[in-house]
PDB file of C-alpha atoms in Angstrom:
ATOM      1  CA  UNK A   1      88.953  93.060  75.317  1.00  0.00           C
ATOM      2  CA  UNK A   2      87.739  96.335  74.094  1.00  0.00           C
ATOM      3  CA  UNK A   3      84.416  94.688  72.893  1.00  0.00           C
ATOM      4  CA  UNK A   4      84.083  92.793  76.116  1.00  0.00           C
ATOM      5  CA  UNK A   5      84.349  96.542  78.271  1.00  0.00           C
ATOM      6  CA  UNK A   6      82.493  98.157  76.218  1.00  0.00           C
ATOM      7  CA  UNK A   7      79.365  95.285  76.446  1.00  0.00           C
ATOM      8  CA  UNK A   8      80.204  95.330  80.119  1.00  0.00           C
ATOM      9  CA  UNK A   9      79.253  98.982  80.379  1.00  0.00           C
ATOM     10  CA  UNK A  10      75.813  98.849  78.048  1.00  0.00           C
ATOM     11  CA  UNK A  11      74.658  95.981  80.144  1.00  0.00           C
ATOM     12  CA  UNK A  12      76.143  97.681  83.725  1.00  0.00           C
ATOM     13  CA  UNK A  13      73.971 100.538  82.495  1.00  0.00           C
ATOM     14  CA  UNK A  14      70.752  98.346  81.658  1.00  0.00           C
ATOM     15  CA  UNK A  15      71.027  96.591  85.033  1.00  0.00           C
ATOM     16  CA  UNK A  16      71.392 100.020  86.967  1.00  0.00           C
ATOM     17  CA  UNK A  17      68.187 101.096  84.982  1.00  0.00           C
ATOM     18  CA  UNK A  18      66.461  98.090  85.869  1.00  0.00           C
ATOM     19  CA  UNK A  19      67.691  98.113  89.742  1.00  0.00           C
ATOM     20  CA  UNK A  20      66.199 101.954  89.841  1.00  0.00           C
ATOM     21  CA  UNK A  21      63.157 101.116  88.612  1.00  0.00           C
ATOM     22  CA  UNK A  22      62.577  98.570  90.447  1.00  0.00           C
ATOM     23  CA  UNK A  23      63.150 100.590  93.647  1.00  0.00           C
ATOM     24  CA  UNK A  24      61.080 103.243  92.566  1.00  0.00           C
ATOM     25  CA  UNK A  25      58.405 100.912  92.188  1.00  0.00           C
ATOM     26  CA  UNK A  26      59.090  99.444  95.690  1.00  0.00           C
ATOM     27  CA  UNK A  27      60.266  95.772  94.380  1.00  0.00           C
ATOM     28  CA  UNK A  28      63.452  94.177  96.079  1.00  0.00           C
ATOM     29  CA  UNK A  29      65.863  93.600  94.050  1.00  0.00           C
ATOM     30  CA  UNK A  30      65.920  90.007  94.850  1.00  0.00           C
ATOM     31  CA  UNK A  31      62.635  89.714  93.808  1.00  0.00           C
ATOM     32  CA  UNK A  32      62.784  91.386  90.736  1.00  0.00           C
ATOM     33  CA  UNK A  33      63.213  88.301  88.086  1.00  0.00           C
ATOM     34  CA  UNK A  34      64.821  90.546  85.274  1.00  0.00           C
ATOM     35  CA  UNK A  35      67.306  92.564  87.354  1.00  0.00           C
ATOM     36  CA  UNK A  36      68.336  89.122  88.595  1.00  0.00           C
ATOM     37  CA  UNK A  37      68.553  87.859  84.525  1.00  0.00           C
ATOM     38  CA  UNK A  38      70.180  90.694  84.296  1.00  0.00           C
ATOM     39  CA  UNK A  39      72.920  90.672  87.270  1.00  0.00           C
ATOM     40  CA  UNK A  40      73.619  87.507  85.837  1.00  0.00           C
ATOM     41  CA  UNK A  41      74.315  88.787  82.187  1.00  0.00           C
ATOM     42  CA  UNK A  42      76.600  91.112  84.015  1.00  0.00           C
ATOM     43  CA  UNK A  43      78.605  88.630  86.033  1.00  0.00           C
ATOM     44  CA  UNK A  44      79.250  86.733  82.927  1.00  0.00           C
ATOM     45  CA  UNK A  45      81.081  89.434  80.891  1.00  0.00           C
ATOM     46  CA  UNK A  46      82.915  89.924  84.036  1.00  0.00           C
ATOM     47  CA  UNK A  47      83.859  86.336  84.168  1.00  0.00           C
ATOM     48  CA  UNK A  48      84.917  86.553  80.522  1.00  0.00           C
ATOM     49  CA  UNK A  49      86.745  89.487  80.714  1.00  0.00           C
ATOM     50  CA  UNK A  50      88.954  88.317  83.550  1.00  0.00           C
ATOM     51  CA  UNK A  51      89.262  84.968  81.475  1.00  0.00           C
ATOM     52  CA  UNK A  52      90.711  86.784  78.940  1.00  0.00           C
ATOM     53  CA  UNK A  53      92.919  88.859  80.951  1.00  0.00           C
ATOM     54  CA  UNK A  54      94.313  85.749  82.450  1.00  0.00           C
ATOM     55  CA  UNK A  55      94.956  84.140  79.474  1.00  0.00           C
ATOM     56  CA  UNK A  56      96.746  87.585  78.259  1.00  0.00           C
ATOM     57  CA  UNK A  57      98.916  87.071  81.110  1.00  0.00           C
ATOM     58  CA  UNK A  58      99.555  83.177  80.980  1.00  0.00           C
ATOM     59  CA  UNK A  59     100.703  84.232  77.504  1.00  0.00           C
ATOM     60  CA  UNK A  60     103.616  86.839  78.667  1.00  0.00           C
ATOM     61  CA  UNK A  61     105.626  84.574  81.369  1.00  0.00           C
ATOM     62  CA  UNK A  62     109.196  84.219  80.997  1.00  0.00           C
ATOM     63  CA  UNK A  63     109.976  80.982  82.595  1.00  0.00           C
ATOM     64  CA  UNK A  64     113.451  79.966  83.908  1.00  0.00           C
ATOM     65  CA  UNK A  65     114.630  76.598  85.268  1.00  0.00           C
ATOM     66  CA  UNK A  66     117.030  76.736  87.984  1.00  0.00           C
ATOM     67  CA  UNK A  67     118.125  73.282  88.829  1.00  0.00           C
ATOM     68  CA  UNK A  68     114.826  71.606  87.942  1.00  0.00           C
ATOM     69  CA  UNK A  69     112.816  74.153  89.384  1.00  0.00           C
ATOM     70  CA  UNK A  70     110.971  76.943  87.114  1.00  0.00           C
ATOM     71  CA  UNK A  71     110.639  80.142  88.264  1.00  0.00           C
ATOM     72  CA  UNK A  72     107.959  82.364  86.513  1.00  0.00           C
ATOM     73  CA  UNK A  73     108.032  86.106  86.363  1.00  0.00           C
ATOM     74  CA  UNK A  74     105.298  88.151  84.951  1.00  0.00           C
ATOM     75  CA  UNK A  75     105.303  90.166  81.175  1.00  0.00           C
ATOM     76  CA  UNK A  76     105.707  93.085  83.171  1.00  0.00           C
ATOM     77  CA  UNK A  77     108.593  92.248  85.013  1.00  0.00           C
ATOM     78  CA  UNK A  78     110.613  90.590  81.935  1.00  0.00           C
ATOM     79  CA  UNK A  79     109.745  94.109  80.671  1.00  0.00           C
ATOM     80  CA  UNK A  80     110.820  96.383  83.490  1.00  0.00           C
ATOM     81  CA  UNK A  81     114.114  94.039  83.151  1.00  0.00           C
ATOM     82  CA  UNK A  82     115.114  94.216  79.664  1.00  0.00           C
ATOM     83  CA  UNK A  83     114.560  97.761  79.384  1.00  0.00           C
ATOM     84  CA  UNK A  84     116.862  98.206  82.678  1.00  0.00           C
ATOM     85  CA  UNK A  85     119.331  96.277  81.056  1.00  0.00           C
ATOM     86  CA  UNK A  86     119.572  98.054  77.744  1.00  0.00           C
ATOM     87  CA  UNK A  87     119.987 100.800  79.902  1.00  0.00           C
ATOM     88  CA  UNK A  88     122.948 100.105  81.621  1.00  0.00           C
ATOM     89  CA  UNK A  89     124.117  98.638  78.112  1.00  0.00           C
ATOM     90  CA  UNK A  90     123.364 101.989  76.693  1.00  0.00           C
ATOM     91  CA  UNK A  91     125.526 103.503  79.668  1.00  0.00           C
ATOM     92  CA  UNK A  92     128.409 100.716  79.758  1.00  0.00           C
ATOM     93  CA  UNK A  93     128.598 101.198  75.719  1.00  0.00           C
ATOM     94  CA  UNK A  94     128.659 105.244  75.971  1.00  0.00           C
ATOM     95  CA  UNK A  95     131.485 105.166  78.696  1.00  0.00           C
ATOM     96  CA  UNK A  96     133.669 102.858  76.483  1.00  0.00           C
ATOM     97  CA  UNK A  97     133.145 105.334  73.582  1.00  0.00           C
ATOM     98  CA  UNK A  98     133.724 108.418  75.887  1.00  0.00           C
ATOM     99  CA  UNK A  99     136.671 106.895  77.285  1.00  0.00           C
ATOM    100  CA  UNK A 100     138.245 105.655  74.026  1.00  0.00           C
ATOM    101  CA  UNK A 101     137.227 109.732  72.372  1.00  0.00           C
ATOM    102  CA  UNK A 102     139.082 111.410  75.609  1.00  0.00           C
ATOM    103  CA  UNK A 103     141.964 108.920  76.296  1.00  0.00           C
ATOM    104  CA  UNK A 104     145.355 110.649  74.384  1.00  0.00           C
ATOM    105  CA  UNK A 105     146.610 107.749  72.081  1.00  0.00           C
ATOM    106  CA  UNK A 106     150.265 106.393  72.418  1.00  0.00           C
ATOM    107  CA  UNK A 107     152.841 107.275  70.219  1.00  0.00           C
ATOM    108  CA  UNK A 108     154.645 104.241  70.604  1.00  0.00           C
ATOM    109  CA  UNK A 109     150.932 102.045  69.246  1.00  0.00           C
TER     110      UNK A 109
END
């Protein structure tokens, strides 16, 4: 993806040179063949870089099936998830341990 931005901005830059030159020489855009070729070479990384985003993100579903139905949550919110639930792990597991340090211990055991 890093290849794909970084192409993106050269030709975004090439285009806007194109585009000003243009103007400056009082041709519409439209009209101007290579700011056209161009616009197009632009549109295309675009269109590859959001194909590759979206496969990125088909990648990192978590997919449950509740009765026959799936239900699909985004990487991000699998994510958000786990990490709450380690948390309260982390918490439940400390208590136990706090409770188990500061509770006196029966004689009688």
């Amino acid at each position: 993806m890093q290849h794909l931005s970084q192409k993106y901005e050269e030709e975004k830059r090439k285009l806007n040179e194109l585009g000003q030159r243009s103007l400056e020489q009082g041709v519409p855009l439209s009209g101007n063949e290579a700011v056209q070729a161009q616009s197009r070479k632009v549109d295309e990384i675009i269109n590859q870089m959001y194909q590759e985003k979206n496969r990125h993100l088909e990648a990192c579903h978590l997919n449950f099936y509740d009765g026959g139905d799936m239900v699909s949550f985004p990487a991000w919110f699998a994510q958000t998830m786990q990490g709450r639930l380690n948390e309260v792990t982390a918490l439940k597991d400390g208590m136990q341990l706090a409770n188990a340090l500061t509770t006196p211990s029966d004689p009688s055991d």
